[in-house]
mmCIF file of C-alpha atoms in Angstrom:
data_model
loop_
_atom_site.group_PDB
_atom_site.id
_atom_site.type_symbol
_atom_site.label_atom_id
_atom_site.label_comp_id
_atom_site.label_asym_id
_atom_site.label_seq_id
_atom_site.Cartn_x
_atom_site.Cartn_y
_atom_site.Cartn_z
ATOM 1 C CA UNK A 1 0.031 -0.069 0.048
ATOM 2 C CA UNK A 2 1.791 3.144 -1.216
ATOM 3 C CA UNK A 3 -0.216 5.385 1.160
ATOM 4 C CA UNK A 4 1.540 3.723 4.033
ATOM 5 C CA UNK A 5 4.937 4.450 2.558
ATOM 6 C CA UNK A 6 3.844 8.118 1.863
ATOM 7 C CA UNK A 7 2.575 8.540 5.415
ATOM 8 C CA UNK A 8 5.813 7.205 6.822
ATOM 9 C CA UNK A 9 7.929 9.525 4.622
ATOM 10 C CA UNK A 10 5.814 12.513 5.512
ATOM 11 C CA UNK A 11 6.273 11.654 9.131
ATOM 12 C CA UNK A 12 10.075 11.686 8.881
ATOM 13 C CA UNK A 13 10.499 13.899 11.976
ATOM 14 C CA UNK A 14 8.257 11.716 14.084
ATOM 15 C CA UNK A 15 9.515 9.080 16.486
ATOM 16 C CA UNK A 16 9.554 5.471 15.351
ATOM 17 C CA UNK A 17 10.519 2.120 16.882
ATOM 18 C CA UNK A 18 11.895 -0.580 14.538
ATOM 19 C CA UNK A 19 12.150 -4.345 14.743
ATOM 20 C CA UNK A 20 9.871 -6.993 16.092
ATOM 21 C CA UNK A 21 10.873 -6.804 19.665
ATOM 22 C CA UNK A 22 10.539 -3.037 19.933
ATOM 23 C CA UNK A 23 7.318 -3.030 17.946
ATOM 24 C CA UNK A 24 5.913 -5.814 20.274
ATOM 25 C CA UNK A 25 6.726 -3.702 23.357
ATOM 26 C CA UNK A 26 5.058 -0.610 22.020
ATOM 27 C CA UNK A 27 2.037 -2.546 20.980
ATOM 28 C CA UNK A 28 1.672 -4.193 24.366
ATOM 29 C CA UNK A 29 2.049 -0.843 26.165
ATOM 30 C CA UNK A 30 -0.428 0.736 23.734
ATOM 31 C CA UNK A 31 1.886 3.563 22.945
ATOM 32 C CA UNK A 32 2.126 3.221 19.234
ATOM 33 C CA UNK A 33 -0.069 5.406 16.953
ATOM 34 C CA UNK A 34 0.255 2.975 13.951
ATOM 35 C CA UNK A 35 2.175 -0.273 13.263
ATOM 36 C CA UNK A 36 3.516 -1.290 9.845
ATOM 37 C CA UNK A 37 4.458 -4.893 9.063
ATOM 38 C CA UNK A 38 6.294 -6.162 6.036
ATOM 39 C CA UNK A 39 4.628 -9.078 4.225
ATOM 40 C CA UNK A 40 7.951 -10.662 3.063
ATOM 41 C CA UNK A 41 9.247 -11.604 6.582
ATOM 42 C CA UNK A 42 10.535 -15.140 6.830
ATOM 43 C CA UNK A 43 9.442 -16.960 8.882
ATOM 44 C CA UNK A 44 6.033 -15.171 9.038
ATOM 45 C CA UNK A 45 5.704 -16.363 12.689
ATOM 46 C CA UNK A 46 8.184 -13.682 13.632
ATOM 47 C CA UNK A 47 5.360 -11.024 13.356
ATOM 48 C CA UNK A 48 2.259 -13.250 13.677
ATOM 49 C CA UNK A 49 1.485 -12.136 17.290
ATOM 50 C CA UNK A 50 1.568 -8.364 16.584
ATOM 51 C CA UNK A 51 -1.782 -7.995 14.760
ATOM 52 C CA UNK A 52 -3.427 -9.771 17.642
ATOM 53 C CA UNK A 53 -1.969 -7.408 20.161
ATOM 54 C CA UNK A 54 -2.968 -4.384 17.953
ATOM 55 C CA UNK A 55 -6.528 -5.714 17.764
ATOM 56 C CA UNK A 56 -6.690 -6.037 21.574
ATOM 57 C CA UNK A 57 -5.215 -2.601 22.142
ATOM 58 C CA UNK A 58 -7.069 -0.839 19.349
ATOM 59 C CA UNK A 59 -3.911 0.174 17.543
ATOM 60 C CA UNK A 60 -4.345 0.558 13.704
ATOM 61 C CA UNK A 61 -1.873 -1.497 11.643
ATOM 62 C CA UNK A 62 -1.141 -2.198 7.975
ATOM 63 C CA UNK A 63 0.966 -4.254 5.753
ATOM 64 C CA UNK A 64 3.481 -3.329 3.035
ATOM 65 C CA UNK A 65 5.097 -5.688 0.605
ATOM 66 C CA UNK A 66 8.780 -5.277 1.260
ATOM 67 C CA UNK A 67 11.117 -4.937 4.297
ATOM 68 C CA UNK A 68 13.681 -2.945 2.287
ATOM 69 C CA UNK A 69 11.216 -0.396 1.097
ATOM 70 C CA UNK A 70 9.734 -0.104 4.609
ATOM 71 C CA UNK A 71 13.268 0.704 5.933
ATOM 72 C CA UNK A 72 13.870 3.162 3.180
ATOM 73 C CA UNK A 73 10.538 4.971 3.832
ATOM 74 C CA UNK A 74 11.408 5.163 7.483
ATOM 75 C CA UNK A 75 14.730 6.860 6.714
ATOM 76 C CA UNK A 76 16.974 4.010 7.645
ATOM 77 C CA UNK A 77 20.300 3.671 5.887
ATOM 78 C CA UNK A 78 20.483 1.988 2.434
ATOM 79 C CA UNK A 79 20.678 -1.792 2.519
ATOM 80 C CA UNK A 80 18.889 -2.045 5.916
ATOM 81 C CA UNK A 81 15.688 -3.977 6.171
ATOM 82 C CA UNK A 82 12.874 -3.477 8.637
ATOM 83 C CA UNK A 83 10.360 -6.225 9.384
ATOM 84 C CA UNK A 84 8.118 -3.847 11.362
ATOM 85 C CA UNK A 85 7.927 -0.212 12.303
ATOM 86 C CA UNK A 86 5.878 1.386 15.137
ATOM 87 C CA UNK A 87 5.031 4.985 14.516
ATOM 88 C CA UNK A 88 5.093 6.583 17.965
ATOM 89 C CA UNK A 89 3.941 10.071 17.020
ATOM 90 C CA UNK A 90 2.341 11.687 14.030
ATOM 91 C CA UNK A 91 3.769 15.075 13.002
ATOM 92 C CA UNK A 92 1.437 17.849 11.874
ATOM 93 C CA UNK A 93 2.615 17.421 8.260
ATOM 94 C CA UNK A 94 1.750 13.741 8.222
ATOM 95 C CA UNK A 95 -1.587 13.951 10.071
ATOM 96 C CA UNK A 96 -3.741 14.027 6.825
ATOM 97 C CA UNK A 97 -1.793 11.087 5.313
ATOM 98 C CA UNK A 98 -2.145 9.154 8.597
ATOM 99 C CA UNK A 99 -6.004 9.844 8.652
ATOM 100 C CA UNK A 100 -6.272 8.658 5.033
ATOM 101 C CA UNK A 101 -4.342 5.474 5.746
ATOM 102 C CA UNK A 102 -6.400 4.620 8.811
ATOM 103 C CA UNK A 103 -9.674 5.254 6.838
ATOM 104 C CA UNK A 104 -8.454 3.063 3.995
ATOM 105 C CA UNK A 105 -7.540 0.225 6.401
ATOM 106 C CA UNK A 106 -10.855 0.470 8.211
ATOM 107 C CA UNK A 107 -12.636 0.324 4.873
ATOM 108 C CA UNK A 108 -10.819 -2.935 4.066
ATOM 109 C CA UNK A 109 -11.940 -4.488 7.340
ATOM 110 C CA UNK A 110 -15.583 -3.558 6.821
#
């Protein structure tokens, strides 16, 4: 979903947490604003628990196709991969993109 990449790039000054352990912690604490998971994670069980926690805590989440593109959109160095990203705060410049992504994801669930 390109909207997720766009939102993450627009939120470049916002705080993020990266990696399955950090993302799991933020989800359990309910402190994440949005969680992004890469679909190409191997084994998929690495992230399988995160959507369940998000549903329990009411945290919106979405999937993107590729770990490398996710890392790039998050502003991580070239060649780095990110299986998951937790967006901790939404900057003013990214608020509209964030709202659009959440609406699109809620529309898919309906």
